[in-house]
mmCIF file of C-alpha atoms in Angstrom:
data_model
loop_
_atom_site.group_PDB
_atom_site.id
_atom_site.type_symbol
_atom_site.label_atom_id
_atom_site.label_comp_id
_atom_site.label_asym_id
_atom_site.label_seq_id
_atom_site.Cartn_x
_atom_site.Cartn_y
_atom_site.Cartn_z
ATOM 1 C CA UNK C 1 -4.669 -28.387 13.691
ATOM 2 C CA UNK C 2 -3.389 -25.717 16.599
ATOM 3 C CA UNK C 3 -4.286 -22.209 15.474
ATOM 4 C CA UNK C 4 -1.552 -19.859 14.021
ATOM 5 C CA UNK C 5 -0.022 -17.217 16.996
ATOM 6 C CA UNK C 6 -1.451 -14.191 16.605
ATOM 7 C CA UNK C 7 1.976 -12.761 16.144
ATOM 8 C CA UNK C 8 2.545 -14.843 13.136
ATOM 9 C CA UNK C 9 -0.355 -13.636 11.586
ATOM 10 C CA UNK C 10 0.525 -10.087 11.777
ATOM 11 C CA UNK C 11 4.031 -10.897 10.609
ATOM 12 C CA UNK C 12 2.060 -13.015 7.505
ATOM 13 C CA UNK C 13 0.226 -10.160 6.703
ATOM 14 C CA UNK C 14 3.688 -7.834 6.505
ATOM 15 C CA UNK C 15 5.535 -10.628 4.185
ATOM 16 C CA UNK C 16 2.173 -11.178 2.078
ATOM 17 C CA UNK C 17 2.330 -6.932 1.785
ATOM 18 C CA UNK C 18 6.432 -7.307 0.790
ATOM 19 C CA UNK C 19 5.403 -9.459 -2.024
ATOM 20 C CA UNK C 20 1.714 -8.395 -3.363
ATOM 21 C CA UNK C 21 1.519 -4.925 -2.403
ATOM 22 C CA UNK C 22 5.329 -3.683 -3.059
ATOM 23 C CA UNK C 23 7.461 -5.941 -4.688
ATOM 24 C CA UNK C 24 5.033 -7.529 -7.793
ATOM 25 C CA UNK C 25 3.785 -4.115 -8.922
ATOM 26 C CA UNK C 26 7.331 -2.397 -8.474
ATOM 27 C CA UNK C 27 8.326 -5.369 -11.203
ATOM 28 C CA UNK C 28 4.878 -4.572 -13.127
ATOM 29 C CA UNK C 29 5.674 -0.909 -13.125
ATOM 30 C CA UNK C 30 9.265 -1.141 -14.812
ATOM 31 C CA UNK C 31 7.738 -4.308 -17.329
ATOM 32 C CA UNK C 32 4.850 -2.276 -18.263
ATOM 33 C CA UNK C 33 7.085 1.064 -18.825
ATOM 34 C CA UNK C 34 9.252 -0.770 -20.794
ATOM 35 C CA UNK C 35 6.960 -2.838 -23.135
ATOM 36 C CA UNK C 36 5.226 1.098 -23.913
ATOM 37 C CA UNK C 37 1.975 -0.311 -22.122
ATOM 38 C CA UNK C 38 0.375 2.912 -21.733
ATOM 39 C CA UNK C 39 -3.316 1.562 -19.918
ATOM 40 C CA UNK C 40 -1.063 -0.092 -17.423
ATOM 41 C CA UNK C 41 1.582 1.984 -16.380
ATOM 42 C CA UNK C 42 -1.692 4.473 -15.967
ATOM 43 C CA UNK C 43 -3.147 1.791 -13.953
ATOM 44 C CA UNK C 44 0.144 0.958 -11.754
ATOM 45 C CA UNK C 45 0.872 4.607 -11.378
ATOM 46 C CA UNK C 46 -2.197 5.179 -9.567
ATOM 47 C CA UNK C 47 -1.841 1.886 -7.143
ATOM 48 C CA UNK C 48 1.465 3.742 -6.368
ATOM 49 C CA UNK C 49 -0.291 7.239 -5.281
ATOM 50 C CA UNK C 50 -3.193 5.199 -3.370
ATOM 51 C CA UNK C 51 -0.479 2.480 -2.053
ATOM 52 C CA UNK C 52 1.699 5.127 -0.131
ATOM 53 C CA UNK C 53 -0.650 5.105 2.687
ATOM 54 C CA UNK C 54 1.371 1.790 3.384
ATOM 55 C CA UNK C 55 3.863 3.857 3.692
ATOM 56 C CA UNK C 56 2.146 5.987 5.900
ATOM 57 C CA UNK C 57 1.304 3.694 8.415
ATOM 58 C CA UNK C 58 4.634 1.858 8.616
ATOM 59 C CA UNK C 59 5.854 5.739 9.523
ATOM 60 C CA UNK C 60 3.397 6.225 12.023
ATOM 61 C CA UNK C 61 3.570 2.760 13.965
ATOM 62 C CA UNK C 62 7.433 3.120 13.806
ATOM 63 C CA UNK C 63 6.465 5.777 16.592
ATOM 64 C CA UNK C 64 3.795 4.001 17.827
ATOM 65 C CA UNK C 65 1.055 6.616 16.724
ATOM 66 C CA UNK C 66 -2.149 4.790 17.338
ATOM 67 C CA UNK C 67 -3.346 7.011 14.329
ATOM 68 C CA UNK C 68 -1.401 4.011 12.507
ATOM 69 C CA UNK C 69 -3.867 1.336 13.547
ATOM 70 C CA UNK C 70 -6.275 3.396 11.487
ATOM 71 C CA UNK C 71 -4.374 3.806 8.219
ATOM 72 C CA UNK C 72 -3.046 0.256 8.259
ATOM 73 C CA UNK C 73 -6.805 -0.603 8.383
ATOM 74 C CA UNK C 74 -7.550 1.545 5.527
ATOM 75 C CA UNK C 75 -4.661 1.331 3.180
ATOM 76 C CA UNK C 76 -4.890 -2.353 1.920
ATOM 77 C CA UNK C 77 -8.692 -0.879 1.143
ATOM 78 C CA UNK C 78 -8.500 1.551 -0.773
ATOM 79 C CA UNK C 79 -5.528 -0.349 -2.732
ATOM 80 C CA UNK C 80 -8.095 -2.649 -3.777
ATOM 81 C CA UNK C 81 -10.386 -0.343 -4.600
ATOM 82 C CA UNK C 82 -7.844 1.591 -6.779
ATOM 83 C CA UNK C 83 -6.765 -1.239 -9.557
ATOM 84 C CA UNK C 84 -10.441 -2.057 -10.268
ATOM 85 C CA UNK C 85 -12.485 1.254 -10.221
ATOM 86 C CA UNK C 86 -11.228 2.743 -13.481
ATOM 87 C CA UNK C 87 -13.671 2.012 -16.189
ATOM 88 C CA UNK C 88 -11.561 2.963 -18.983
ATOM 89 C CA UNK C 89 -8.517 0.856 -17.644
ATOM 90 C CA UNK C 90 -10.712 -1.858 -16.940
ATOM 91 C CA UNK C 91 -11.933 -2.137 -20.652
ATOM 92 C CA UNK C 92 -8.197 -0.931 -21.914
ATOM 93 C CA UNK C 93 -6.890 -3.809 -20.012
ATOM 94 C CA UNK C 94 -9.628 -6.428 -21.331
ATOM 95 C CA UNK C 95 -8.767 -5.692 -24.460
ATOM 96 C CA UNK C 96 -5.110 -7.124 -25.029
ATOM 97 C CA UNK C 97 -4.355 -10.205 -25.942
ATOM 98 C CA UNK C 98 -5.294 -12.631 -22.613
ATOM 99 C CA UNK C 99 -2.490 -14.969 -23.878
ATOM 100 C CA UNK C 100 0.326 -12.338 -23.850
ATOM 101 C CA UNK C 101 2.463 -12.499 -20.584
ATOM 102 C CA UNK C 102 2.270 -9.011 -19.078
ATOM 103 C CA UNK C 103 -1.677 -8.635 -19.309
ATOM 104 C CA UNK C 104 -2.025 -11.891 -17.887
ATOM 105 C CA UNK C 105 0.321 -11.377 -15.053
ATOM 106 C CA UNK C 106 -1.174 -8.095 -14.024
ATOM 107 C CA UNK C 107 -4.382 -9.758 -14.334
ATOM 108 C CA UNK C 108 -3.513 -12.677 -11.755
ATOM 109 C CA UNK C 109 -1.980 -9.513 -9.433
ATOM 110 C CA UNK C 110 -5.069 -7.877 -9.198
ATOM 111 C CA UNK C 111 -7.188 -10.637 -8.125
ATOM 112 C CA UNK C 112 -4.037 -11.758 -5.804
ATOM 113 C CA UNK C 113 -3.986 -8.566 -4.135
ATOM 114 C CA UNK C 114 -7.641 -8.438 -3.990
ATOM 115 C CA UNK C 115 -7.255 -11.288 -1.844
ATOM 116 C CA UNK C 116 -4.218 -9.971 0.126
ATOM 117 C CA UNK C 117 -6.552 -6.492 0.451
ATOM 118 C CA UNK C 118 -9.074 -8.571 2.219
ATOM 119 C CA UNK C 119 -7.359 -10.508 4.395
ATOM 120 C CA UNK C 120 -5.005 -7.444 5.757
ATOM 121 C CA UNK C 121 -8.032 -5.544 6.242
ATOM 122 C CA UNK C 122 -9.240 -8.458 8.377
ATOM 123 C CA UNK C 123 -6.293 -8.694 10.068
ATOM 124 C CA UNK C 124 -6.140 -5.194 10.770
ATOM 125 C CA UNK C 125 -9.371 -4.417 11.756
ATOM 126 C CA UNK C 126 -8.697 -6.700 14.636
ATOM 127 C CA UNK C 127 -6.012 -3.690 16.014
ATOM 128 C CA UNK C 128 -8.362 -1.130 15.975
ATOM 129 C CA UNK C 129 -8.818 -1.137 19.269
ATOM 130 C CA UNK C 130 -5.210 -0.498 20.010
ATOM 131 C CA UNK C 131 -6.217 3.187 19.129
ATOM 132 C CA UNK C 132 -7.380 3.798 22.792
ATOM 133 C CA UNK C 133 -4.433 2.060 24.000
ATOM 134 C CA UNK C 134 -1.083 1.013 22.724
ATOM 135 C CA UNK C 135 0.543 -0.954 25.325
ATOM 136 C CA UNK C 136 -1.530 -4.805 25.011
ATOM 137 C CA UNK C 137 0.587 -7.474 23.375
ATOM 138 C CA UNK C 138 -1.604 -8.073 20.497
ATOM 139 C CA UNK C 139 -0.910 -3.990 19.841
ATOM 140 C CA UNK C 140 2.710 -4.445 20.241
ATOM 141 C CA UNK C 141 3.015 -6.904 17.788
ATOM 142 C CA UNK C 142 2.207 -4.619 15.104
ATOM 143 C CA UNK C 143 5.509 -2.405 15.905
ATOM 144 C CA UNK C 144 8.024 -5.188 15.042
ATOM 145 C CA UNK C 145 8.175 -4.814 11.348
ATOM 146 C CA UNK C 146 8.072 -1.060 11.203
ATOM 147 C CA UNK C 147 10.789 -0.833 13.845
ATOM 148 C CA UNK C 148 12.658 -3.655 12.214
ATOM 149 C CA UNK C 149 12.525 -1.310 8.896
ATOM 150 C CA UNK C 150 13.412 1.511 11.418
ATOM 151 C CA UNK C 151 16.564 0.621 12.493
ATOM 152 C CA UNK C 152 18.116 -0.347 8.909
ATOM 153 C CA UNK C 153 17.148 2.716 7.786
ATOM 154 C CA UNK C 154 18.793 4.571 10.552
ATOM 155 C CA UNK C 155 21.156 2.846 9.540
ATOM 156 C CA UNK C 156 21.772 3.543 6.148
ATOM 157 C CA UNK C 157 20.888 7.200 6.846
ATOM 158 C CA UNK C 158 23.452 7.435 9.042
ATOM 159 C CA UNK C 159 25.948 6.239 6.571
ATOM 160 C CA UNK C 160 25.207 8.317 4.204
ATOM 161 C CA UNK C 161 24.017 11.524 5.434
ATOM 162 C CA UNK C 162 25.744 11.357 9.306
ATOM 163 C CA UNK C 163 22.311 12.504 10.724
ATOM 164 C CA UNK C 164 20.331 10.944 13.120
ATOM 165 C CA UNK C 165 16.283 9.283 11.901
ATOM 166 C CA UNK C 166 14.712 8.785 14.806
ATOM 167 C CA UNK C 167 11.209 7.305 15.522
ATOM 168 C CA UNK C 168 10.000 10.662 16.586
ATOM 169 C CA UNK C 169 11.360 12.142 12.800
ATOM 170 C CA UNK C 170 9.894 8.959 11.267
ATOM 171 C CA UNK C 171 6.547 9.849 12.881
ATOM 172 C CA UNK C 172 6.551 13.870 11.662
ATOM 173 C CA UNK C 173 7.496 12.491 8.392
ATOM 174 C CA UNK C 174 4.739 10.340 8.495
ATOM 175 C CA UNK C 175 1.923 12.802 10.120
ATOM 176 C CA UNK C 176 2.909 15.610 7.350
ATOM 177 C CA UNK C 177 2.541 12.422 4.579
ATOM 178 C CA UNK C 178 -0.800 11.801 5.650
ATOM 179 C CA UNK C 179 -2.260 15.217 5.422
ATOM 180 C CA UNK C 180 -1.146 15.713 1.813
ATOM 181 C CA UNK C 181 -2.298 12.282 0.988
ATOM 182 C CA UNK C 182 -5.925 13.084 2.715
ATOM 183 C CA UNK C 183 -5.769 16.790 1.086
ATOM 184 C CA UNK C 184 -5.301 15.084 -2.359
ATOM 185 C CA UNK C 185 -7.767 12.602 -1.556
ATOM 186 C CA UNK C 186 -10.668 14.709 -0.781
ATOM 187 C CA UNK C 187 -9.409 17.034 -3.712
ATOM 188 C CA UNK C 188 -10.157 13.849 -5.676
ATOM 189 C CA UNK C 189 -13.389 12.999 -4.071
ATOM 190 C CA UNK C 190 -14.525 16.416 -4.243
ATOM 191 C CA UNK C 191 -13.611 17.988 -7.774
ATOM 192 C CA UNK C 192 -12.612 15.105 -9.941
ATOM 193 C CA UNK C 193 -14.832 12.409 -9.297
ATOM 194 C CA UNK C 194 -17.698 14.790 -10.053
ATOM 195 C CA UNK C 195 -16.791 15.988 -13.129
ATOM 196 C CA UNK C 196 -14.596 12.852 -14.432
ATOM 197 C CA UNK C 197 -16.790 9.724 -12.991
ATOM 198 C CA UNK C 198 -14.821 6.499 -13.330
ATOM 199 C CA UNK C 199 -12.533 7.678 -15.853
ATOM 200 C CA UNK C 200 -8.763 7.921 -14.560
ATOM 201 C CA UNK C 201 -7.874 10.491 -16.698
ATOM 202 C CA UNK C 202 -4.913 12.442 -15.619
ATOM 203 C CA UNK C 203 -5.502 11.044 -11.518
#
């Protein structure tokens, strides 16, 4: 069996992200709010604040900001690590009914994107080098989607605000993102984890 283009990989990993990472807990999100599931809107709510550092990097490498490489490395990480580290969710959420349809499905979502988590980070750690420099192939590659998302939402800002978003306003949008999201971070790290442990509390 001939081995998958590397540029097909990196485009796998962006679909895989559409669907695990944004789309299926988007759907959970609304589900869970709506059924009054209070451990798992908690739980979604906080992928949400740890998954904008997708965000973040789609910003940055619409630019091509090699600080991107980093964050794209990072972000499917710490995703992961956010919808399994809550003790009190964890036992919250292992104690509905397994049988009942939105417990279950979050359920098979966390170990899906645990999966997904992995295998970006693999992907990703393979661009790390494109830090030093930007213009190889392989580094290229990992510009297509974020432009691609660039120009339809130049686009539609255009239409409805008549302003310009360029890739360089993209990028300070993204750069300014990142510090509040690493200033909230280490705010986390630093004050609540001491004091709170592996209780979400009001994270």
């Amino acid at each position: 069996m001939p081995e998958l283009p590397y540029r097909t990989l990196v485009w796998l990993t962006y679909r895989l992200a559409a669907m695990f990472a944004l789309g299926l807990p988007f759907v959970l999100l609304i589900w869970a709010s709506v059924r009054r599931e209070a451990s798992m809107v908690r739980l979604l709510t906080i992928y949400w604040k740890i998954a904008s550092l997708l965000a973040i990097s789609v910003l940055l490498l619409t630019d091509q900001r090699p600080i991107g490489y980093l964050t794209t490395f990072l972000a499917p990480l710490l995703m992961v690590a956010s919808v399994w580290f809550w003790v009190d969710l964890n036992e919250e959420l292992a104690d509905l009914p397994p049988w009942r349809p939105l417990p279950l499905t979050v359920r098979i979502w966390r170990w899906a994107l645990s999966g997904f988590g992995l295998m970006a980070a693999a992907m990703a750690s393979t661009s790390l080098a494109c830090m030093k420099d930007v213009a190889g192939a392989n580094c290229r590659v990992w510009f297509e989607a974020p432009q691609g998302l660039h120009r339809v939402a130049e686009r539609l800002f255009d239409f409805v605000f008549g302003g310009q978003w360029t890739e360089a306003v993209a990028a300070f949008i993204g750069y300014v993102a990142l510090v509040a999201y690493i200033v909230g971070l280490l705010q986390w790290l630093l004050v609540r984890l001491p004091r709170q442990g592996r209780v979400a509390g009001e994270f």
